[in-house]
Amino acid sequence: MPFLCLDIGSTWTKGALVAQDGELLGTAQHETTPPEVLDGIAAVTSALGDPSAEVLACSSAGGGLRLAVVGQERLVSAEAGYRVALSAGAKVVHVSAGKLDSLRPLRADRPDLVLLVGGTDGGDDTVLLHNARRLAENRLSVPIVLAGNAHARAEAVALLDGRTVVATDNVLPDVGELHPGPARRAIREVFLAHVIGGKGLSRGTRFRSLVRTVTPDAVLVGVSRLAHLLATDDDPGAVLVVDVGGATTDVYSAVSTVEETGATVALPADRRTVEGDIGMRWSAPGIAAEARAEQLVEDDSLAAAAQYRAENVDFVPSTAEESTVDTKLAALAAIIAIRRHLRMVDNRLGPRGAGLLVLSGGVFRHASEAAQEEVENALRADPVLRPILRTARIAIDRDYVLAPAGLLAEAGHTEAAARLLRGLGAG
């Protein structure tokens, strides 16, 4: 029986039909159809022609997972929580450190979930318990993942009585020791059980039962598997992926092994950052503004074109000049997003830089060979990225296989995932 791997996004529902041995049998997409996303899923299933396939699904519909981090210290526990949240496929919309006073800023950012962290195991629990008490007193209705000082866990859970709470291991059990796995899993559990069903995407329960994870988390698993497939005895298999969308640009990086460093907060082998102000349509003005701020362009000549795209999000280039502008915006979005990602994750790709850079997103999948070459040249010429990309191969995820590969790997079908990923240059 083949697998039907689905990614239900806010705009498009994409499907990949994959044989048990990992052969890609076909792909299809349909506009996502809220308030009943099952209609779009049925259209994709029909187009691929095998309703008996086992369904593996991820979703970022409804804007994905909006997460707030409440921590103890900005440079330690709050930062650890922030990095865990990003790597768990969430869009971090709020970060606070220290004792909570007013919850108005947190409420204003409309999180779907709060990640409550603070203190190392056996360390000071004052801030964690204060913040648990404040969240309880203010009757914040969103679920809470508690991943702070293990010695204060029971008391914090008791304070949060009446709230939806998932308690898990501390994200920072000791100074410099980041432990992201349990919090990631808890975030996924809460997303599936409490968040995705509350976004008005479907009238029944079938959609919730289909979706296994948030899309960026599935992609991150695919990227991690890709890094392991690329690894050799002499090369840790460093991979960078940049996914330029209409509203956001996501960057993923992974290595097969992580060297010990003296960083205040250690980093996991796979990471994700999301840039909510950079995208090809809704967030195109952010590209133009940031490119000017980082001196990637000398004037504001892109500003008007970017604003037009933001005001006309269904715009499709119809002339060579319009396509050239889209290519320029895409290249700048990728450069800016990768620069930010490297600053955030302290460039843990190793001394050789990336062995493979994968470009994802419709603007790259539909690019002409000339446009693809222009983007590659711009990336390699950037003075910040040049050391990172000096030996990197560049591939385009034309069949959108990273999310399906991640879904397959998570379900235990690692060989099928590996075959899919070999189309991107692995193995």
Short mmCIF file of C-alpha atoms in Angstrom, two decimals:
data_model
loop_
_atom_site.label_atom_id
_atom_site.label_comp_id
_atom_site.label_asym_id
_atom_site.label_seq_id
_atom_site.Cartn_x
_atom_site.Cartn_y
_atom_site.Cartn_z
CA MET A 1 0.00 0.00 0.00
CA PRO A 2 1.43 3.41 -0.93
CA PHE A 3 1.53 6.47 1.31
CA LEU A 4 -0.35 9.70 0.70
CA CYS A 5 1.69 12.46 2.35
CA LEU A 6 -0.36 15.63 2.81
CA ASP A 7 0.64 19.15 3.82
CA ILE A 8 -2.43 21.26 4.55
CA GLY A 9 -1.32 24.89 4.46
CA SER A 10 -3.23 28.12 4.81
CA THR A 11 -3.26 28.62 1.03
CA TRP A 12 -2.51 25.27 -0.59
CA THR A 13 -3.05 21.63 0.26
CA LYS A 14 -0.22 19.63 -1.27
CA GLY A 15 -0.03 15.88 -1.68
CA ALA A 16 2.67 13.37 -2.62
CA LEU A 17 1.87 9.75 -3.42
CA VAL A 18 4.84 7.61 -2.42
CA ALA A 19 5.35 3.89 -2.97
CA GLN A 20 6.42 1.71 -0.05
CA ASP A 21 9.98 1.68 -1.40
CA GLY A 22 10.05 5.49 -1.55
CA GLU A 23 9.43 6.00 -5.25
CA LEU A 24 7.56 9.25 -5.86
CA LEU A 25 4.46 8.21 -7.81
CA GLY A 26 2.91 11.63 -8.21
CA THR A 27 2.17 15.03 -6.71
CA ALA A 28 -0.90 17.25 -6.68
CA GLN A 29 -2.16 20.37 -5.01
CA HIS A 30 -5.45 22.15 -4.46
CA GLU A 31 -6.41 25.38 -2.78
CA THR A 32 -7.05 24.81 0.93
CA THR A 33 -10.80 24.92 1.54
CA PRO A 34 -11.74 26.34 4.94
CA PRO A 35 -14.09 26.05 6.74
CA GLU A 36 -13.95 22.45 5.51
CA VAL A 37 -10.37 21.54 4.63
CA LEU A 38 -11.41 17.95 3.98
CA ASP A 39 -12.81 19.12 0.62
CA GLY A 40 -9.35 20.19 -0.52
CA ILE A 41 -7.86 16.97 0.83
CA ALA A 42 -10.44 14.97 -1.14
CA ALA A 43 -9.54 16.87 -4.32
CA VAL A 44 -5.84 16.10 -3.89
CA THR A 45 -6.59 12.45 -3.10
CA SER A 46 -8.75 12.19 -6.23
CA ALA A 47 -6.09 13.80 -8.41
CA LEU A 48 -3.49 11.28 -7.25
CA GLY A 49 -5.84 8.40 -7.95
CA ASP A 50 -5.34 6.09 -4.97
CA PRO A 51 -7.94 6.54 -2.22
CA SER A 52 -6.66 3.39 -0.49
CA ALA A 53 -3.24 4.93 0.32
CA GLU A 54 -2.22 5.31 3.97
CA VAL A 55 -2.54 9.00 4.86
CA LEU A 56 0.26 10.83 6.68
CA ALA A 57 -0.56 14.50 7.17
CA CYS A 58 0.93 17.69 8.57
CA SER A 59 -0.59 21.14 8.68
CA SER A 60 0.19 24.80 9.08
CA ALA A 61 -3.34 25.92 8.16
CA GLY A 62 -4.84 28.68 10.21
CA GLY A 63 -1.49 30.39 10.53
CA GLY A 64 0.38 27.48 12.08
CA LEU A 65 1.26 27.41 15.77
CA ARG A 66 1.67 30.78 17.50
CA LEU A 67 3.71 30.30 20.65
CA ALA A 68 4.67 32.53 23.60
CA VAL A 69 7.73 31.81 25.72
CA VAL A 70 7.68 32.84 29.40
CA GLY A 71 11.08 32.37 31.04
CA GLN A 72 13.27 33.41 33.92
CA GLU A 73 16.28 35.16 32.40
CA ARG A 74 16.49 36.64 28.91
CA LEU A 75 19.95 35.23 28.21
CA VAL A 76 19.42 31.79 29.71
CA SER A 77 16.06 30.09 30.24
CA ALA A 78 13.97 32.40 28.04
CA GLU A 79 16.53 32.05 25.26
CA ALA A 80 16.57 28.27 25.68
CA GLY A 81 12.79 28.17 25.47
CA TYR A 82 12.82 30.42 22.42
CA ARG A 83 15.22 28.15 20.57
CA VAL A 84 13.28 25.04 21.49
CA ALA A 85 10.05 26.66 20.31
CA LEU A 86 11.54 27.63 16.95
CA SER A 87 12.91 24.15 16.41
CA ALA A 88 9.53 22.66 17.26
CA GLY A 89 7.88 24.25 14.24
CA ALA A 90 6.25 27.11 16.11
CA LYS A 91 6.15 30.78 15.24
CA VAL A 92 7.32 32.57 18.37
CA VAL A 93 5.12 35.64 18.78
CA HIS A 94 6.07 36.65 22.33
CA VAL A 95 9.04 36.23 24.68
CA SER A 96 9.12 37.51 28.26
CA ALA A 97 11.75 37.08 30.96
CA GLY A 98 11.55 37.60 34.69
CA LYS A 99 8.48 37.95 36.89
CA LEU A 100 5.29 38.59 34.94
CA ASP A 101 3.44 41.74 35.88
CA SER A 102 0.81 42.66 33.32
CA LEU A 103 -0.31 39.96 30.90
CA ARG A 104 -1.59 42.50 28.41
CA PRO A 105 1.44 42.28 26.08
CA LEU A 106 1.19 38.49 26.06
CA ARG A 107 -2.55 38.54 25.35
CA ALA A 108 -2.06 41.13 22.61
CA ASP A 109 0.24 38.76 20.72
CA ARG A 110 -2.54 36.11 20.61
CA PRO A 111 -0.54 32.94 21.23
CA ASP A 112 -2.07 29.51 20.69
CA LEU A 113 0.16 28.07 23.40
CA VAL A 114 2.48 29.22 26.20
CA LEU A 115 5.82 27.52 26.85
CA LEU A 116 6.55 28.16 30.54
CA VAL A 117 10.21 27.62 31.46
CA GLY A 118 12.61 28.80 34.13
CA GLY A 119 15.50 27.68 36.29
CA THR A 120 17.78 24.67 36.17
CA ASP A 121 16.75 21.50 38.00
CA GLY A 122 17.17 22.13 41.72
CA GLY A 123 17.91 25.82 41.18
CA ASP A 124 15.90 28.93 42.02
CA ASP A 125 12.18 28.34 41.48
CA THR A 126 10.88 31.74 42.57
CA VAL A 127 10.28 33.18 39.10
CA LEU A 128 8.81 30.00 37.65
CA LEU A 129 6.26 29.67 40.45
CA HIS A 130 5.43 33.39 40.35
CA ASN A 131 4.76 33.17 36.62
CA ALA A 132 2.65 30.02 37.01
CA ARG A 133 0.58 31.84 39.63
CA ARG A 134 0.13 34.91 37.38
CA LEU A 135 -0.95 32.79 34.41
CA ALA A 136 -3.48 31.03 36.63
CA GLU A 137 -4.83 34.22 38.21
CA ASN A 138 -5.33 35.89 34.83
CA ARG A 139 -7.24 32.86 33.53
CA LEU A 140 -5.26 32.67 30.32
CA SER A 141 -7.32 30.27 28.23
CA VAL A 142 -4.59 28.85 25.97
CA PRO A 143 -2.81 25.58 26.79
CA ILE A 144 0.50 25.69 28.69
CA VAL A 145 3.54 23.46 28.25
CA LEU A 146 5.51 23.48 31.50
CA ALA A 147 9.20 22.71 30.91
CA GLY A 148 11.08 24.37 33.76
CA ASN A 149 12.80 23.42 37.02
CA ALA A 150 11.80 19.78 37.63
CA HIS A 151 11.92 20.22 41.42
CA ALA A 152 9.15 22.84 41.19
CA ARG A 153 7.02 20.97 38.63
CA ALA A 154 4.41 19.58 41.00
CA GLU A 155 3.87 22.92 42.75
CA ALA A 156 3.64 24.76 39.43
CA VAL A 157 1.08 22.26 38.10
CA ALA A 158 -0.95 22.70 41.29
CA LEU A 159 -0.90 26.48 40.86
CA LEU A 160 -2.14 26.07 37.28
CA ASP A 161 -5.04 23.86 38.33
CA GLY A 162 -7.95 24.36 35.97
CA ARG A 163 -5.74 25.27 33.02
CA THR A 164 -4.77 22.86 30.21
CA VAL A 165 -1.22 21.97 31.21
CA VAL A 166 1.26 19.47 29.80
CA ALA A 167 4.26 19.10 32.12
CA THR A 168 7.51 17.74 30.74
CA ASP A 169 11.26 17.69 31.36
CA ASN A 170 13.18 20.92 31.83
CA VAL A 171 14.49 22.47 28.61
CA LEU A 172 17.55 23.62 30.58
CA PRO A 173 18.28 20.97 33.23
CA ASP A 174 21.75 22.40 33.90
CA VAL A 175 23.67 25.51 32.88
CA GLY A 176 24.64 25.23 29.23
CA GLU A 177 22.70 21.99 28.71
CA LEU A 178 19.77 22.33 26.32
CA HIS A 179 17.34 19.38 26.39
CA PRO A 180 14.77 20.13 23.65
CA GLY A 181 13.27 16.72 22.88
CA PRO A 182 10.58 16.37 25.57
CA ALA A 183 9.37 19.97 25.18
CA ARG A 184 9.21 19.55 21.40
CA ARG A 185 7.07 16.44 21.82
CA ALA A 186 4.83 18.17 24.35
CA ILE A 187 4.35 21.16 22.03
CA ARG A 188 3.36 18.77 19.26
CA GLU A 189 0.93 16.94 21.58
CA VAL A 190 -0.76 20.18 22.58
CA PHE A 191 -0.88 21.38 18.96
CA LEU A 192 -2.63 18.22 17.83
CA ALA A 193 -4.97 17.82 20.80
CA HIS A 194 -5.96 21.39 21.59
CA VAL A 195 -4.90 23.87 18.93
CA ILE A 196 -5.50 22.55 15.44
CA GLY A 197 -9.08 21.60 16.22
CA GLY A 198 -9.88 25.11 17.40
CA LYS A 199 -9.09 27.04 14.23
CA GLY A 200 -12.34 26.51 12.39
CA LEU A 201 -10.74 24.40 9.67
CA SER A 202 -13.14 21.46 9.73
CA ARG A 203 -16.52 20.65 11.19
CA GLY A 204 -15.76 17.11 12.33
CA THR A 205 -12.96 15.27 14.10
CA ARG A 206 -11.45 13.45 11.10
CA PHE A 207 -9.10 16.29 10.18
CA ARG A 208 -7.67 16.40 13.68
CA SER A 209 -7.14 12.63 13.62
CA LEU A 210 -5.35 12.83 10.27
CA VAL A 211 -2.81 15.48 11.22
CA ARG A 212 0.28 14.09 12.92
CA THR A 213 2.35 17.24 13.32
CA VAL A 214 2.82 20.88 12.38
CA THR A 215 4.35 21.26 8.90
CA PRO A 216 7.64 22.95 9.91
CA ASP A 217 8.29 20.13 12.36
CA ALA A 218 7.82 17.57 9.57
CA VAL A 219 10.18 19.55 7.35
CA LEU A 220 12.75 19.75 10.15
CA VAL A 221 12.69 15.97 10.50
CA GLY A 222 13.21 15.69 6.74
CA VAL A 223 16.14 18.10 6.88
CA SER A 224 17.68 16.16 9.76
CA ARG A 225 17.37 12.90 7.82
CA LEU A 226 18.96 14.58 4.81
CA ALA A 227 21.95 15.64 6.92
CA HIS A 228 22.46 12.09 8.17
CA LEU A 229 22.29 10.71 4.63
CA LEU A 230 24.92 13.19 3.46
CA ALA A 231 27.30 12.58 6.37
CA THR A 232 30.61 10.79 5.87
CA ASP A 233 33.53 10.02 8.15
CA ASP A 234 35.11 13.33 7.09
CA ASP A 235 32.01 15.48 6.72
CA PRO A 236 29.19 16.05 9.27
CA GLY A 237 26.65 16.47 6.46
CA ALA A 238 25.67 20.08 7.09
CA VAL A 239 22.44 21.10 5.34
CA LEU A 240 20.74 24.47 4.94
CA VAL A 241 17.17 24.82 3.65
CA VAL A 242 15.48 28.13 2.92
CA ASP A 243 11.74 28.09 2.22
CA VAL A 244 10.47 31.40 0.84
CA GLY A 245 6.70 31.70 1.11
CA GLY A 246 4.19 34.45 0.55
CA ALA A 247 4.08 35.66 4.15
CA THR A 248 7.11 34.15 5.87
CA THR A 249 10.52 32.72 5.10
CA ASP A 250 11.66 29.68 7.08
CA VAL A 251 15.27 28.53 7.37
CA TYR A 252 16.29 25.09 8.57
CA SER A 253 19.76 23.76 9.29
CA ALA A 254 20.98 20.38 10.43
CA VAL A 255 24.20 18.50 10.97
CA SER A 256 24.62 14.82 11.76
CA THR A 257 26.82 15.55 14.80
CA VAL A 258 27.32 18.52 17.10
CA GLU A 259 30.68 19.53 18.50
CA GLU A 260 30.86 20.68 22.13
CA THR A 261 31.21 24.43 22.55
CA GLY A 262 31.35 26.90 25.38
CA ALA A 263 28.05 28.51 24.43
CA THR A 264 25.82 29.69 27.28
CA VAL A 265 22.92 27.69 25.83
CA ALA A 266 23.90 24.64 23.79
CA LEU A 267 22.09 24.02 20.51
CA PRO A 268 20.51 20.87 19.11
CA ALA A 269 21.75 19.39 15.84
CA ASP A 270 18.72 20.63 13.89
CA ARG A 271 17.28 24.14 14.08
CA ARG A 272 14.62 26.27 12.48
CA THR A 273 14.02 30.00 12.42
CA VAL A 274 11.08 31.82 10.88
CA GLU A 275 11.09 35.36 9.54
CA GLY A 276 7.56 36.71 9.75
CA ASP A 277 8.41 40.00 8.03
CA ILE A 278 9.90 38.48 4.87
CA GLY A 279 7.82 36.90 2.11
CA MET A 280 7.05 37.18 -1.57
CA ARG A 281 3.57 38.73 -1.25
CA TRP A 282 2.10 39.72 2.13
CA SER A 283 5.56 40.49 3.51
CA ALA A 284 7.31 41.73 0.37
CA PRO A 285 7.74 45.26 1.81
CA GLY A 286 9.80 43.66 4.59
CA ILE A 287 12.24 42.32 2.02
CA ALA A 288 12.71 45.74 0.45
CA ALA A 289 13.11 47.49 3.81
CA GLU A 290 15.53 44.96 5.25
CA ALA A 291 17.59 44.79 2.06
CA ARG A 292 18.03 48.55 2.28
CA ALA A 293 18.89 48.35 6.00
CA GLU A 294 21.52 45.65 5.40
CA GLN A 295 22.91 47.56 2.40
CA LEU A 296 22.09 44.77 -0.01
CA VAL A 297 20.54 47.37 -2.34
CA GLU A 298 21.59 50.97 -2.80
CA ASP A 299 18.19 52.62 -3.12
CA ASP A 300 14.45 52.12 -2.61
CA SER A 301 13.77 51.03 -6.19
CA LEU A 302 12.13 47.77 -5.03
CA ALA A 303 9.81 49.41 -2.52
CA ALA A 304 6.95 50.21 -4.89
CA ALA A 305 6.98 46.76 -6.50
CA ALA A 306 7.08 45.13 -3.08
CA GLN A 307 4.15 47.22 -1.84
CA TYR A 308 2.12 46.32 -4.93
CA ARG A 309 2.68 42.63 -4.25
CA ALA A 310 1.58 43.06 -0.64
CA GLU A 311 -1.62 44.74 -1.76
CA ASN A 312 -2.26 42.19 -4.53
CA VAL A 313 -1.28 38.86 -3.00
CA ASP A 314 -2.65 36.88 -5.98
CA PHE A 315 -0.30 38.71 -8.36
CA VAL A 316 1.46 36.50 -10.93
CA PRO A 317 4.22 38.03 -13.10
CA SER A 318 3.17 38.34 -16.73
CA THR A 319 6.17 40.17 -18.18
CA ALA A 320 9.92 39.60 -18.16
CA GLU A 321 10.38 42.72 -16.03
CA GLU A 322 7.91 41.53 -13.38
CA SER A 323 9.59 38.12 -13.27
CA THR A 324 12.96 39.80 -12.83
CA VAL A 325 11.65 41.72 -9.82
CA ASP A 326 10.26 38.50 -8.29
CA THR A 327 13.63 36.80 -8.77
CA LYS A 328 15.40 39.72 -7.13
CA LEU A 329 13.01 39.69 -4.17
CA ALA A 330 13.40 35.91 -3.78
CA ALA A 331 17.20 36.13 -3.76
CA LEU A 332 17.14 38.94 -1.20
CA ALA A 333 14.63 37.07 0.99
CA ALA A 334 16.89 34.01 1.02
CA ILE A 335 20.02 36.03 1.81
CA ILE A 336 18.40 38.02 4.63
CA ALA A 337 16.73 34.98 6.18
CA ILE A 338 19.90 32.85 6.10
CA ARG A 339 21.93 35.71 7.59
CA ARG A 340 19.45 36.00 10.46
CA HIS A 341 19.39 32.23 10.95
CA LEU A 342 23.17 32.04 11.20
CA ARG A 343 23.19 34.83 13.76
CA MET A 344 20.51 33.08 15.81
CA VAL A 345 22.06 29.61 15.83
CA ASP A 346 25.67 30.79 16.15
CA ASN A 347 26.55 29.11 12.82
CA ARG A 348 26.91 25.53 14.03
CA LEU A 349 27.40 24.20 10.48
CA GLY A 350 31.07 23.54 11.09
CA PRO A 351 34.27 24.89 9.51
CA ARG A 352 33.37 23.65 6.03
CA GLY A 353 30.02 25.40 5.98
CA ALA A 354 27.02 23.81 4.30
CA GLY A 355 27.49 20.82 2.04
CA LEU A 356 24.03 21.29 0.55
CA LEU A 357 21.69 24.27 0.27
CA VAL A 358 18.10 23.46 -0.68
CA LEU A 359 15.81 26.19 -1.99
CA SER A 360 12.11 25.60 -1.39
CA GLY A 361 8.95 27.54 -2.11
CA GLY A 362 6.87 28.22 -5.22
CA VAL A 363 9.09 31.06 -6.41
CA PHE A 364 11.99 28.60 -6.75
CA ARG A 365 10.02 25.57 -7.91
CA HIS A 366 8.61 27.52 -10.85
CA ALA A 367 11.79 29.46 -11.64
CA SER A 368 13.40 29.34 -15.08
CA GLU A 369 16.97 28.11 -15.39
CA ALA A 370 18.14 31.70 -15.88
CA ALA A 371 16.30 32.86 -12.73
CA GLN A 372 17.67 29.91 -10.75
CA GLU A 373 21.21 30.79 -11.86
CA GLU A 374 20.68 34.42 -10.87
CA VAL A 375 19.54 33.42 -7.37
CA GLU A 376 22.46 31.02 -6.93
CA ASN A 377 24.97 33.65 -8.04
CA ALA A 378 23.49 36.20 -5.63
CA LEU A 379 23.69 33.75 -2.71
CA ARG A 380 27.28 32.75 -3.44
CA ALA A 381 28.36 36.37 -3.95
CA ASP A 382 26.98 37.61 -0.63
CA PRO A 383 29.98 38.44 1.59
CA VAL A 384 28.32 36.99 4.72
CA LEU A 385 27.19 33.75 3.07
CA ARG A 386 30.24 33.19 0.86
CA PRO A 387 32.21 31.28 3.55
CA ILE A 388 29.16 29.15 4.37
CA LEU A 389 28.33 28.28 0.76
CA ARG A 390 31.79 28.08 -0.77
CA THR A 391 31.61 24.31 -1.34
CA ALA A 392 27.83 23.84 -1.12
CA ARG A 393 25.79 22.21 -3.82
CA ILE A 394 22.50 24.02 -4.42
CA ALA A 395 19.31 22.09 -5.14
CA ILE A 396 15.67 23.05 -5.55
CA ASP A 397 12.96 21.03 -3.84
CA ARG A 398 10.86 20.99 -7.01
CA ASP A 399 8.67 18.08 -5.91
CA TYR A 400 8.32 19.36 -2.35
CA VAL A 401 9.67 16.17 -0.76
CA LEU A 402 11.06 17.45 2.56
CA ALA A 403 7.75 17.43 4.43
CA PRO A 404 6.70 14.00 3.01
CA ALA A 405 10.13 12.60 3.86
CA GLY A 406 9.78 13.91 7.40
CA LEU A 407 6.32 12.37 7.73
CA LEU A 408 7.60 9.02 6.47
CA ALA A 409 10.62 9.07 8.77
CA GLU A 410 8.46 9.95 11.79
CA ALA A 411 6.17 7.02 10.95
CA GLY A 412 9.15 4.63 10.86
CA HIS A 413 9.45 4.36 7.07
CA THR A 414 13.07 5.50 7.00
CA GLU A 415 14.08 3.73 3.77
CA ALA A 416 11.18 5.29 1.87
CA ALA A 417 12.15 8.70 3.28
CA ALA A 418 15.76 8.16 2.24
CA ARG A 419 14.81 7.37 -1.36
CA LEU A 420 12.73 10.52 -1.57
CA LEU A 421 15.60 12.60 -0.25
CA ARG A 422 18.14 11.18 -2.69
CA GLY A 423 16.48 13.32 -5.35
CA LEU A 424 17.92 16.32 -3.49
CA GLY A 425 21.46 14.98 -3.70
CA ALA A 426 21.61 12.65 -0.72
CA GLY A 427 23.35 9.32 -1.03
#
